[in-house]
Every structure is written in C-alpha cells, then in structure tokens.
Amino acid sequence: MTDSKYFTTTKKGEIFELKAELNSDKKEKKKEAVKKVIASMTVGKDVSALFPDVVNCMQTDNLELKKLVYLYLMNYAKSQPDMAIMAVNTFVKDCEDPNPLIRALAVRTMGCIRVDKITEYLCEPLRKCLKDEDPYVRKTAAVCVAKLHDINAQLVEDQGFLDTLKDLISDSNPMVVANAVAALSEIAESHPSSNLLDLNPQSINKLLTALNECTEWGQIFILDCLANYMPKDDREAQSICERVTPRLSHANSAVVLSAVKVLMKFMEMLSKDLDYYGTLLKKLAPPLVTLLSAEPELQYVALRNINLIVQKRPEILKHEMKVFFVKYNDPIYVKLEKLDIMIRLASQANIAQVLAELKEYATEVDVDFVRKAVRAIGRCAIKVEQSAERCVSTLLDLIQTKVNYVVQEAIVVIKDIFRKYPNKYESVIATLCENLDSLDEPEARAAMIWIVGEYAERIDNADELLESFLEGFHDESTQVQLQLLTAIVKLFLKKPTETQELVQQVLSLATQDSDNPDLRDRGYIYWRLLSTDPVAAKEVVLAEKPLISEETDLIEPTLLDELICYIGTLASVYHKPPSAFVEGSRGVVHKSLPPRTGSSESAESPEAAPTGAPPSEQPAVIPAQGDLLGDLLNLDLGPPVSGPPMTTASVQMGAVDLLGGGLDSLMGDESEGMGGTNFAAPPAGTMPATLSAPIGGGLGDLFDLTSGVGTLSGSYVAPKAVWLPAMKAKGLEISGTFTRQVGSISMDLLLTNKALQVMSDFAIQFNRNSFGLAPAAPLQVHAPLSPNQTVEISLPLNTVGSVMKMDPLNNLQVAVKNNIDVFYFSTLYPLHILFVEDGKMERQMFLATWKDIPNENEAQFQIKDCPLNAEAVSSKLQGSNIFTIAKRNVEGQDMLYQSLKLTNGIWVLAELRIQPGNPNFTLSLKCRAPEVSQHVYQAYETVLKN
Amino acid sequence: MIGGLFIYNHKGEVLISRVYRDDIGRNAVDAFRVNVIHARQQVRSPVTNIARTSFFHVKRSNIWLAAVTKQNVNAAMVFEFLYKMCDVMAAYFGKISEENIKNNFVLIYELLDEILDFGYPQNSETGALKTFITQQGIKSQHTKEEQSQITSQVTGQIGWRREGIKYRRNELFLDVLESVNLLMSPQGQVLSAHVSGRVVMKSYLSGMPECKFGMNDKIVIEKQGKGTADETGKSGKQSIAIDDCTFHQCVRLSKFDSERSISFIPPDGEFELMRYRTTKDIILPFRVIPLVREVGRTKLEVKVVIKSNFKPSLLAQKIEVRIPTPLNTSGVQVICMKGKAKYKASENAIVWKIKRMAGMKESQISAEIELLPTNDKKKWARPPISMNFEVPFAPSGLKVRYLKVFEPKLNYSDHDVIKWVRYIGRSGIYETRC
C-alpha cells in the first residue's frame, strides 16, 4: 500500500467528497480521508473548510488517526479559533491517559495550537505533565512551557511554570534536564534583564553532569547554555573547561563547535602563563581540523567559524595550513572560505607552499574563485615581505595569460603592492600599461590610473595614457573620475610644462560639467591649491603616503569578541551580530567575552572587585595585584599628564588632524587615515559624565588630574609669615614663604626696611639642612632699600647643598647679611615643596614597594574636618605632586593609593581612606625613612585644607 | 530554533511541510523555491538569508531538504539535524526519492513530530524510534511494561539500546574502513595526505554488554610501554599517531579523555563506533606518475605510470585511473599494458580500469589526444588525475588489538563471543596534478 496516491486527487468537488468520507462510519475510510486532507494541506491547498469534520475524528483509539488529526489541528486551529475549542476536551482527557506516549502527544500538540482562548485550558494539564512520573512526558512538557510562553508570556509567569521549569534542571533524567535548559534559555532570551537562568556553581555542576549522559542534541543545548555563564574566577573557568574538553571528540560537529565556543570564551579568563592554557590551545586544533572532513554544508559552517577563531587566536591553527588547501571537488562555497583562511594563516614559514597553491587556483574555472585567488597572492605579498618579489612575478605570469578578469584583478592587487613597497617594483609598470585597453571594470581602471599618476615621472607617455581615459570622462564611475582627477594633478605637478592643458581640461570637467559633489569639491580644492601656491600644492599632493597595513578584512575587535560568543550559530556564519538579522527582542542581548585576567595582563571584571577586597579590619588595604592593574589600564587611556595643559593641546591637535585627514583624501588614497596625527586627547569637556561612574574612575581621575594641572599649575603656597621681626634685625623685617612651581623651589621673600637708614649689600646663606636646600642664586636686591620701602624677591633654591639632619626635620637656618649686620633666623619649610614632579610610581612598583616596606614603618594619621570628596582630594593633592595611582571603592569607602617622591629620592607611599559623609580621613603612610611621615602628614593637612 | 522544515522535489514542489514556529509563514515555502531552487544562478552557500529569514538546505539526489528559521540558531546543529533526518528516513524506507517520500508522507510527519519538538531536536536514534513508530501504522496496543520501556529508552541514558535483547550466538563484526586521501604535485611531492578512517561495528550480543575496544594508538602503547620496558621496542614501532578521533554517542567520552580507553555499550546491529584521522606515516598504496606533452596546438601526449606500493602478497582491487582530457578533444588513442582503458567523451576523461593488481608492481598507459583547434584564449585548466582503488589493509597502519565484551548479568563470557575483524582501505580523493 502506498500513500502517494493521495497526492494525485485534483478533481473538482473534492472537498465535498472528503467531507462525506470523513463522516463515514468505517474507520478505514475515515483514515483514508484524513490522509487525503493532510496531503492537500501539504501541497498548499486550503482545506480549512473541513475543520469540524476532521476534529470529529479526533475521538479515536487509533493512534495513527489521532496523530493525523492533531497535525491538521496544528495547521488550522489559528484560522478557526472558535472551533478549536472543541478539541480542548480531548486534549485534557488524553493528558490523563495511562499510556505515556499519548499523554506526551497531547501535551506536545496542545502547545502547538496557538489560539489564545485555548491556552488557559492548557495550564492544568501542563502542570500535571510537568510533574508526570514518566520522563518522556516531562521532557515534552518542558518544551511545552516554552511554547506557551511564546503565545502568552504573562500567563506562564503567573502560573508559576518558570519555577517548575527551573526545578526540572535538577531532574534525574538527563533528557528532561536538557529540554528544560533549552526552554529556559529561550525564555531568558526574550527577558534579557531577568535572572531566569540563574547559573551558579551548583547548577553548573548539575549541567556538567547531565552533559555526560544526555543525547547529542541535549549536549548542544547544555553547552550553549554554559557558554552564557560567567565563572567567578580562573579556577572555576579551568575546571569547567576540563569537563567540557571531552566533548571535542563527539561525532556530532555541533557538539564539537559548541564545546569550542565554551572553551574559547572561558579561555579568556585563564592566564597565559598557565600550563593548562597551552594544553587547551593544543587540544583545540585537531577537532577543528576534523570538522573539515564533515559534509560540505557543515564544513562551510566550520570554516566560517574557523575564520573567526584564527583572527582571535591565530596560534591554534598556525601549523595546519595544509588542511585548508582547496580540493578540486570542494563546493565553491567551501573553496572560497578556505582561501580566506589560507591568507590569514600565511606566514614566512609556509609562504612558498601557499603561493604554489594559489598559483594553481588562479587557473581554475570559477570566476569568483580565481579572482579571490589572485587577490590572495597580492595579500601574501603585502603580508610577508620576503615573498613580495615572488608574488609580483607570479602576478605578472598571470597577466600574461590575458584572461580578462585575471588581468584586472592582478592590476588591482599590484596597486596595493606599490602602496606597501613604494619604489621597488616599478619595472613591471610597462607590462601593466600593455593591458590598459582590456580593463573594463572600474576598480581595475582606477587602480591603473592611480599607478600611472603615482609614477608619472617614469612613464614617458603618462600624459597620453591619462588623456585617453579623459575622453570618456563622464561615462566613467565616480571612483575612476576621482582617481583620474588626482592622477592628472599629480602628473601636472611632476611635469608642469607639457601638461598644463590637460590639467585645465580635467579641472573644468570635474568642477563645471559634473554633478557629483565629491568630484566637484576635490576639483575646486586642487584648483585653488594650484592657483594660490603651487609649491604648497606640490607638498600636499605629492606628500609621502603612509604605507598600507598588512592585515586587511579583519573583523573589528569588539565585533569579533561578540561573534566568538556566538560560535556555531548563524551569527558566526553571517559574521554579523544577531541584531542584524533577527527581528524583535531576541538576540538584542549583547554578549561579550569575559575580561582577561591573570598575572601578566589583566583587567578586573566588575563582579570580581568586591570579592577580591581584603577584610576591612586590616588597617592598610592593598588591593590584589590584578585589581590595581585593572585600574592602570583605565588610567593609561590618556597620554601622561605632566605636559602642558591638555585642553589647549587637544585643540591644536584637532586642527592638525582635520587638515591631515583632508589632505590625505586629496592625495588619492582611498582608505587609510593619517594614523600618525590622530593622537589628540579627548577634550576635557566630554569627560564629566564618567566622573561618578565607578568603572570610569580611571578616566575621571585623568580628567581631574588634567584640570588640576591646568588651574593650579603648582603646589600650594602658604601666605607669607614673618620670619625675622624688625626688632631682632636692626630694622630689617623679613617675611616669606616657600613655593614650588614647575619643578623649581623658591623662597619668596619680602624685605622691609623699618629702619631709618638705607640698606644695601644683601646676601643670604643657609645652614646645612636635612634636604640640602641651598640658594641657587645670590640674593639680588638691585637697588638699595630706602627706609619704609619693601621689596619682594623670589630666591630660587636647589637641593644640592650639604646635608645635615635637623630637628625638626624641616628646620632651616638662614643667615642674612646687609650693610648693617648679619642676622640669623630659622624657619620651618613645608615638606611638599620637596615633592618632585616624577613622584608617580608605577602600580606594580607601588605594590611591590608597599609590601617590601616593613610594617613598623607604617604610620597612621587622621586628617580631620576635610569636607572634600575623593576626586577633589586627589586633584588637589596632584597639584602638590602627590599622585593618585589607583582609586578603589571598598565597602562604600574610597581608597586612594598615592605616591610621592622627595627631592632626595625618598619615596613615600600613602593610602588615604575617605568615607563619604565623614570629613575625617585616615591616612596611612609607608616610607623607608619613617621620620618623614609626620611631615608628609602635615603637608597633606596643609594642602588639603587650603 | 528551527521554525519549519520543508522537503521539495527537484521542480520545487513541496512534498512535506511542517511549521514549528509562528514566525514562519507559508510564504517561506515559496521564498525558498523562488530564490534557491529556481534561482537563475546556482546558490553559492548552503545558508541563504531571504527577507530576514534564514534557510539551511541540503540536497539528497534531487530532493531538497530545507530548514527555516528567523532566529540566531545553532547552525551546526541544524545541518547535523538535517543529515540525521536523512539517515532516519533512509533507515525507514531506503533511498530518499520523491517516490519514497510521497509513499511515506504520513510516516515522515509522524517522525518529524517526534524528533523535532518546537524546533528542538529530540532523540533521533533509529533504534529507539523503531520501537514505537513503524511503517505498518502505530502499534497502539503496547502493554504497560512495553510503554514504560519505550519511554525510558527514548529519554534514557542508553537511548540507543533496548533491554532484553537475546541471541543464540553472540557475534560481532568489526570493519576498519579507511579512505586515504592524497594530493601530489606533478613532480611527486606529497602536498597533502591524510587517512580518514571509520570503525564500523555490527554487534549481535545479548543483554547489555559492556565493551572495551583497543587499538595500536601510540599514546596508549607508550603509556603501557612504561610498565613493561622490553615490549616497547616491538609494539612501539607499530603504533600509530592518531591526530583526532570522534566517537558514537555510546562511547564514554570522559573516560576516553582521562584514560584514553574506549568503553561503551553498543547499539544493537550496525553502527559507526568511531572516526579518526591520521596524517603521519601513511602507506600510500599507489603512486601515479603523469607525463603530459603538448605537441603543437592540436595534439596532446599523455603517459601515466602507476606503481603499487605494498606487500606483494596482497591484492588491490577495483583500480580505476581517471585522466581528464580537454573539452575540445576530438579523438583519443590509448594503449595500456594491463586492464582496459576507454575514452569517455561525456565525462571528458580517459578511464582506465584494472581489476586486480598485486603489490610492488608497475603498469602504464599512454594516450594520444587529438584536439580541435579553438580560438579560445583561455588555457585548459588541467584537472588532476584521480584514482580509485580498494586494498585489504589499513593505510594508516591501524590495528585492532582487542575488543572485550563483558555482560555481568547473562552467563556468557568474552571467549564465547565470535569476533570478526576486517580491514579495507579505499581511495578517498586521491589526486595527482599533471
């Protein structure tokens, strides 16, 4: 008996006939009729008119008939919602059937009947089935929750099905677990914010156990779900990786790719120094290669993914070049993908082999493939310098074949080779020029014109060649027109005498006869340049061009990282994020790789920070090394801050950049920017937004630091105090203060003559002191000081005088002489004038030093009544050369880690703890010379409170 | 997940259409027909995106299977599923043809309902499916025990085998099937060579037998060699380095990962236990030495020598050498020492067949190809010379060391099982450029 006869009923009046048969008393006839209905449905005929008759057949013991009716129901229930309710009773009854197969069938079909009215009737049976004793029913019910959620999400939440589903993750049957995971993952996707898939080490452990036991499909669901988990540290990441690696030997390629996804993702968290990291890298290569012996469609998926993997981690497959060699019988889509990967893997070590292969491919039949192969040869030349010569000669061989598209493609890549290795392969230009006539594609024509323009001085008939293109100027594509304009201007600048007419002609064509604004603008700019200052024009147009980079067609790194999270899926096949091809809310969730951690290069993840914080009873809180480094990365985003004020710098740079960019496009280079000039710091005005954000703290610091430098431009200066009263010095009153400005210390003195006679012949001398302070120049009072006159003098100081430890440490004894007598006084200088500008310690140094200094050298102080917040504090201190290296927030307190260096090379490390709302700060200082601590603390006080 | 699944004939008529998701409409059926099956240019990718809907397709003879989705599905899984679908259908009704599909459309719908739920693949092992979906209509009269046995098998850990299998004679067959692939330059330099092998097992064993399979895997041998030092010398030489291997889902992968031992409870009947790939120390059974000379513009002289490179006592079979000829060939004269050679104009090739050839022998063919003069500038691409053969050994050097069977509940031991092992080496893509 065959069923194919059902496909051949095309009679008129068929529906009526079927109706009669469906209502027949004979079971066999009924079944036959339903089969006919299904067959008609399949080929797209509308048989919805039979709805009531078919539903009537539902009440039957015959499972086959039942299944057919269900199939019909799933298709047409939506168009006949009122009638569909008729079926509800049967479903409810079937859900109680003693046969688990029937219970499952009922619950499976129920979910597929997408009629709102019915859904509420389904809740009770579904609830029962979710707790059914038979795993087959439970695994079907789990999927049904996802179905119901798709129809009515609110209902599912209200009925508490999500919790039941979560419970199923701990089910004893692996297939139930797998389906529950699949359903939850899908539901979670449409609620990006919810914490539905609450993955924690315990649930992960359950999933990993189920992984070993469930079907191949279940393994895929679980692995895809695991990939969304973020392990809390590298140890957890490693232990998951260890349990996932056996999946790499699975016969199902999808299992393998999903396992690769998990590994690639969690590998980010492993330190590269770890032995395991290397082992893992080695383990990844063979399964990836094995994927290439799968069926061609899967090979295609695998190759698209390998393309991502070699960009992310080239080391995995660097020795596997040969497996990507194209086979004669590979489908074209596999060939093209292999070629892409071959170029990516090409290196000096394998270039000879690769070139031999590419040359082979360039003689194949498929036009796209041949073009790509030719292009690949050019890429190799650019990528591996040693091979450039061989590549060029291969390309020349190919040009000799005179196959039109091969020649054109070759010329396009030779242009790129010229751009990479200027003035090296010009000898081939003659050969290229021979093929001028055969070029009919814009890209090839533009490339050829560029070559002619660039090397106009070496091509005798350059003007003729370019003139020949000019004839059909308006028929050319924009690309060619722009190139032609630039090339002729270049030619004119190189050989002005013979080509004046030509340049006039092209300029007028471009400016007067063209509607294309780009072309017109470029034409006008050239014209003005040439008419105002030909020398400048020459400098601009014929300027040396930056070389093109080696790697091209690379996927932008953030997108690449996102795509790595989507290995195995469509996104990885399209090389696009899901949002680019998926409608609605699904796939909008942006996935990203876990941040790298480890000892050598690391950034802290937001979650990791609190756990890494040491207990608070410890007086000195030093963050884990990794955390500090994380901050370092943030801080280092900008250039060093000790230079001139940033704001002005960025304005100037901006101007340069604008010009540079403009010039660059004028010069006829299509793609690359003038990378070098583009280093302007972001203008300070854009920064405040990040000030309060915890992660942006680094940037915030940067901003504050810059403004600190910009406004204060020097350390705090105390008001002048009287050092030597007039009474003690026969009428000479000296008051003064110390300042530090841009690296130089000075003593600002105010000398007042309160005597009745004129004073002259001033001189000053310091006694030996703790830091070797000494006048850097003699005290210069130019005119004699008449009575009641005051003179202000700034005396530059240095720290190269003789040293003697004083008590107190910052005591300075000074002798001042004038024509009357010698007077002595002593004063205390604030220590912060000795804080040098390069007192910013590197973080790692800081950390090491902090640990290195014995704890007994630590001193703790309270700074009372200081109402500033952490940012203000660090910017204020920065002005006095106390540098904030890192800032962390621990349990609501801001911790500032700071360093400063004294003129004599003593480092002082500080930890400043600031509680918001509490004006009292705690300052811990560590220094190898603990005597200075007290004075440093005073310096802090002084700076902060003024 | 998969939103819908369609099967078309070569004309683009729908034979089977099953929609799982609401976002896939009937128009998707037509979109695929218009844009892929009837496309003017042959599609260049097995994945096509039409109006934000993605279509995955595979072709079996002239039947198209297409899976449709609007979501970011696991693409590898969709293809694996389509292949599996083909396997399941083939296991039920043989060749996948329009005729067979039409004849079994009810069965196919039933299968699709079972193995794909809401677009999620479910258990698709034919062994398990056949217990409750049959071509003779559904057995609705299962007993209670049978029912629970079915469901526990479909969802269970050992979904590929049912309990209570009994054989009078416990027997198993192991086939080591290898295909050796080669790409050689005209100068005889090996550009790439690898063996992809499969171990296919046919088991007729009672109960739930626990099996352990051993081969001369270098890693295992070296590990054991440490224990008995004197043995390393002998067996170490014969061991082979396996680049990578994959296993049937019955094999405990975690055990393989930790101990590199292959243990499993086999499905009943035939299944593929493992696949592997080797690239080192491959025995290339044949060497092809081509010599092509262009005599003027209208004549080509071709001489091809093949040398067999294995033990003289072994015999290679079904040897076929395929020498491509240019499209403008007008006549061919062939002389060969052994076998038969024929010019097949429809295939643009000279096909040279030799029934049998012993090891360490040599044979040659020479041909004169006359060409029609053309003004086609394009040079002839010279496709490689390909070769087919079958040899009674494993070119990778793989040897089965043991296959132990334990069945603790039934009273038969490893010695009672009759075991057969056979090695077949076939040519995969075995090409020499000329």
CSV table of C-alpha atoms in Angstrom, one decimal, chain A residues 2-4 6-7 35 38-39 41-44 61 63-64 67-68 71 74 78 98-101 105 108 114 134-136 139-140 143 146-147 150 173-175 179 182 186 212-217 220-221 224 242 245-254 257-258 283 286-287 289-290 295-298 300-301 322 325-329 332-333 336 357 360-361 363-366 368 402-403 405 566 568-571 573-574 578-583 586, chain B residues 1 14-18 20-22 26 43-49 51-60 69-77 79-81 83-84 99 101-107 109-110 113-114 117-118 120-125 132-133 137-140 142 144 147-148 150-152 154-157 181 183 190-192 194 196 243-249 253-254 256-257 275 277 377-384 429 431 433:
chain,number,residue,atom,x,y,z
A,2,THR,CA,1.4,3.4,-0.9
A,3,ASP,CA,0.4,6.8,0.2
A,4,SER,CA,1.5,8.6,-2.9
A,6,TYR,CA,-3.2,10.9,-2.0
A,7,PHE,CA,-1.2,13.5,-3.8
A,35,LYS,CA,-4.7,11.3,4.9
A,38,ILE,CA,-3.2,16.1,5.0
A,39,ALA,CA,-1.8,15.6,1.6
A,41,MET,CA,-2.6,20.6,3.1
A,42,THR,CA,1.0,19.8,2.4
A,43,VAL,CA,0.8,20.9,-1.2
A,44,GLY,CA,-0.8,24.2,-0.1
A,61,ASP,CA,-8.4,4.9,19.9
A,63,LEU,CA,-3.2,6.5,17.5
A,64,GLU,CA,-2.2,6.9,13.9
A,67,LYS,CA,-1.8,11.9,15.1
A,68,LEU,CA,-3.0,12.9,11.7
A,71,LEU,CA,-1.3,17.6,12.6
A,74,MET,CA,-1.9,22.5,14.5
A,78,LYS,CA,-5.5,29.5,14.3
A,98,PRO,CA,-2.4,5.7,31.1
A,99,ASN,CA,-0.2,5.5,28.1
A,100,PRO,CA,2.7,7.9,28.5
A,101,LEU,CA,3.1,8.2,24.7
A,105,LEU,CA,1.5,13.5,22.4
A,108,ARG,CA,3.1,18.4,22.7
A,114,ARG,CA,-1.7,28.8,19.0
A,134,ASP,CA,7.3,9.3,33.2
A,135,PRO,CA,10.4,11.2,32.0
A,136,TYR,CA,9.1,11.2,28.4
A,139,LYS,CA,10.7,16.3,28.7
A,140,THR,CA,7.8,17.0,26.4
A,143,VAL,CA,9.3,22.2,25.8
A,146,ALA,CA,8.5,27.5,26.0
A,147,LYS,CA,5.6,27.1,23.5
A,150,ASP,CA,5.7,32.3,23.1
A,173,ASN,CA,16.6,12.2,33.7
A,174,PRO,CA,19.3,13.9,31.5
A,175,MET,CA,16.9,14.5,28.6
A,179,ASN,CA,14.9,20.2,27.4
A,182,ALA,CA,16.7,24.7,26.2
A,186,GLU,CA,14.8,30.6,25.0
A,212,ASN,CA,27.8,13.3,30.1
A,213,GLU,CA,24.6,11.4,29.9
A,214,CYS,CA,22.2,13.1,27.5
A,215,THR,CA,21.6,12.8,23.8
A,216,GLU,CA,23.8,14.7,21.3
A,217,TRP,CA,21.1,17.4,20.9
A,220,ILE,CA,24.3,21.1,22.4
A,221,PHE,CA,21.5,22.8,24.5
A,224,ASP,CA,25.1,26.6,24.5
A,242,GLU,CA,38.4,20.4,31.9
A,245,THR,CA,37.0,19.2,26.6
A,246,PRO,CA,36.0,15.5,26.2
A,247,ARG,CA,33.1,16.8,24.1
A,248,LEU,CA,35.6,17.7,21.4
A,249,SER,CA,35.7,14.0,20.5
A,250,HIS,CA,32.0,13.8,19.8
A,251,ALA,CA,30.9,12.6,16.4
A,252,ASN,CA,28.3,15.4,16.2
A,253,SER,CA,30.0,18.6,14.8
A,254,ALA,CA,27.5,20.8,16.5
A,257,LEU,CA,31.6,23.6,17.9
A,258,SER,CA,29.5,24.4,21.0
A,283,LYS,CA,43.6,20.3,22.2
A,286,PRO,CA,42.6,18.6,16.0
A,287,PRO,CA,38.8,18.7,16.4
A,289,VAL,CA,40.6,20.1,11.6
A,290,THR,CA,38.4,17.1,11.8
A,295,GLU,CA,29.7,17.0,4.9
A,296,PRO,CA,30.3,20.2,2.8
A,297,GLU,CA,27.5,22.2,4.4
A,298,LEU,CA,29.0,21.6,7.9
A,300,TYR,CA,31.1,25.7,5.5
A,301,VAL,CA,29.8,26.4,8.9
A,322,LYS,CA,47.7,22.3,4.6
A,325,PHE,CA,44.2,23.6,0.7
A,326,VAL,CA,41.4,23.5,-1.7
A,327,LYS,CA,40.3,20.2,-3.2
A,328,TYR,CA,39.2,20.1,-6.8
A,329,ASN,CA,35.8,18.8,-5.9
A,332,ILE,CA,32.5,26.6,-4.4
A,333,TYR,CA,31.4,28.0,-1.0
A,336,LEU,CA,36.1,30.5,-1.1
A,357,GLU,CA,48.7,26.6,-4.3
A,360,GLU,CA,47.3,26.6,-9.1
A,361,TYR,CA,43.9,28.0,-8.1
A,363,THR,CA,43.9,28.7,-13.4
A,364,GLU,CA,40.6,27.2,-12.2
A,365,VAL,CA,37.3,27.7,-13.8
A,366,ASP,CA,35.1,29.5,-11.3
A,368,ASP,CA,34.9,34.3,-8.3
A,402,LYS,CA,45.5,37.6,-20.9
A,403,VAL,CA,42.4,36.2,-19.2
A,405,TYR,CA,39.3,39.1,-15.2
A,566,TYR,CA,28.2,33.1,19.0
A,568,GLY,CA,28.3,27.6,15.9
A,569,THR,CA,25.3,29.9,15.4
A,570,LEU,CA,24.0,31.7,12.4
A,571,ALA,CA,25.7,34.9,13.6
A,573,VAL,CA,28.1,32.1,9.7
A,574,TYR,CA,27.0,35.6,8.6
A,578,PRO,CA,22.3,38.6,15.7
A,579,SER,CA,20.6,42.0,15.9
A,580,ALA,CA,21.5,42.5,12.3
A,581,PHE,CA,19.3,39.6,11.1
A,582,VAL,CA,16.9,38.7,13.9
A,583,GLU,CA,13.7,40.6,14.4
A,586,ARG,CA,15.5,38.2,20.6
B,1,MET,CA,15.4,27.2,16.9
B,14,VAL,CA,6.5,20.8,-1.7
B,15,LEU,CA,6.4,17.2,-0.6
B,16,ILE,CA,6.5,17.8,3.2
B,17,SER,CA,6.0,20.9,5.0
B,18,ARG,CA,6.0,21.2,8.8
B,20,TYR,CA,7.0,24.7,14.2
B,21,ARG,CA,7.1,28.3,14.8
B,22,ASP,CA,4.6,31.1,14.3
B,26,ARG,CA,3.5,29.8,4.2
B,43,VAL,CA,23.3,29.3,-5.0
B,44,ARG,CA,26.7,29.7,-3.5
B,45,SER,CA,26.0,28.9,0.1
B,46,PRO,CA,24.1,26.3,2.0
B,47,VAL,CA,22.7,29.1,4.2
B,48,THR,CA,20.6,31.7,2.5
B,49,ASN,CA,19.0,34.7,4.0
B,51,ALA,CA,14.0,38.8,3.9
B,52,ARG,CA,15.4,38.2,7.3
B,53,THR,CA,14.6,34.5,7.2
B,54,SER,CA,17.4,32.0,7.1
B,55,PHE,CA,17.2,28.9,5.0
B,56,PHE,CA,19.5,25.9,5.5
B,57,HIS,CA,19.4,23.3,2.8
B,58,VAL,CA,21.0,20.0,1.9
B,59,LYS,CA,20.3,18.0,-1.2
B,60,ARG,CA,19.9,14.3,-1.5
B,69,THR,CA,14.3,30.0,11.0
B,70,LYS,CA,14.1,33.6,11.9
B,71,GLN,CA,16.3,33.3,15.0
B,72,ASN,CA,20.0,33.0,15.6
B,73,VAL,CA,20.0,29.2,15.7
B,74,ASN,CA,22.9,26.9,16.2
B,75,ALA,CA,23.8,26.5,12.5
B,76,ALA,CA,25.9,23.4,13.0
B,77,MET,CA,23.1,21.7,14.9
B,79,PHE,CA,22.8,20.8,9.5
B,80,GLU,CA,23.6,17.9,11.8
B,81,PHE,CA,19.8,17.5,12.2
B,83,TYR,CA,21.7,14.8,8.0
B,84,LYS,CA,20.2,12.9,10.8
B,99,GLU,CA,8.5,8.4,-4.8
B,101,ILE,CA,8.7,10.4,0.3
B,102,LYS,CA,5.3,10.5,-1.2
B,103,ASN,CA,4.7,6.9,-0.2
B,104,ASN,CA,5.6,7.5,3.3
B,105,PHE,CA,4.4,11.0,4.0
B,106,VAL,CA,2.3,10.1,7.0
B,107,LEU,CA,5.3,8.3,8.5
B,109,TYR,CA,5.1,13.7,9.6
B,110,GLU,CA,5.0,11.3,12.5
B,113,ASP,CA,6.6,15.3,15.2
B,114,GLU,CA,8.7,13.0,17.3
B,117,ASP,CA,9.6,19.5,19.1
B,118,PHE,CA,9.1,23.2,18.7
B,120,TYR,CA,14.4,21.4,19.2
B,121,PRO,CA,15.8,18.1,18.0
B,122,GLN,CA,14.8,15.2,20.3
B,123,ASN,CA,16.1,11.6,20.4
B,124,SER,CA,16.7,10.7,16.8
B,125,GLU,CA,18.2,7.2,17.2
B,132,PHE,CA,7.2,2.8,18.6
B,133,ILE,CA,7.0,4.3,15.2
B,137,GLY,CA,1.0,2.1,11.3
B,138,ILE,CA,1.4,2.7,15.0
B,139,LYS,CA,1.3,-0.1,17.4
B,140,SER,CA,-1.2,1.2,19.9
B,142,HIS,CA,1.6,-1.8,23.8
B,144,LYS,CA,2.2,-1.2,30.2
B,147,GLN,CA,5.3,1.5,27.1
B,148,SER,CA,7.5,2.4,30.0
B,150,ILE,CA,9.9,2.7,25.3
B,151,THR,CA,9.8,6.0,27.1
B,152,SER,CA,12.7,5.2,29.3
B,154,VAL,CA,13.8,7.3,24.4
B,155,THR,CA,14.7,9.5,27.3
B,156,GLY,CA,17.2,7.3,29.0
B,157,GLN,CA,21.0,7.4,29.3
B,181,ASN,CA,43.5,11.0,0.6
B,183,LEU,CA,47.2,15.4,-3.3
B,190,VAL,CA,53.2,15.0,-1.4
B,191,LEU,CA,51.2,18.2,-1.0
B,192,SER,CA,48.8,16.8,1.5
B,194,HIS,CA,45.7,12.0,5.3
B,196,SER,CA,40.1,9.4,7.4
B,243,ASP,CA,45.5,13.2,15.0
B,244,ASP,CA,42.0,13.2,16.2
B,245,CYS,CA,39.1,11.0,16.7
B,246,THR,CA,35.4,11.3,17.3
B,247,PHE,CA,33.0,8.7,18.7
B,248,HIS,CA,29.5,7.4,18.5
B,249,GLN,CA,27.5,8.8,21.4
B,253,LEU,CA,34.0,10.5,26.3
B,254,SER,CA,35.1,11.5,29.8
B,256,PHE,CA,38.4,8.5,26.9
B,257,ASP,CA,39.6,11.9,27.9
B,275,ARG,CA,36.0,8.1,13.1
B,277,ARG,CA,42.2,10.9,11.1
B,377,LYS,CA,42.3,32.1,-25.4
B,378,LYS,CA,41.7,30.5,-22.1
B,379,LYS,CA,44.1,27.7,-21.3
B,380,TRP,CA,42.8,24.3,-20.3
B,381,ALA,CA,42.8,24.1,-16.5
B,382,ARG,CA,44.3,20.6,-16.4
B,383,PRO,CA,42.3,19.0,-13.6
B,384,PRO,CA,44.3,16.5,-11.6
B,429,ILE,CA,40.3,11.9,-3.0
B,431,GLU,CA,44.8,13.0,-6.9
B,433,ARG,CA,48.3,17.1,-10.5
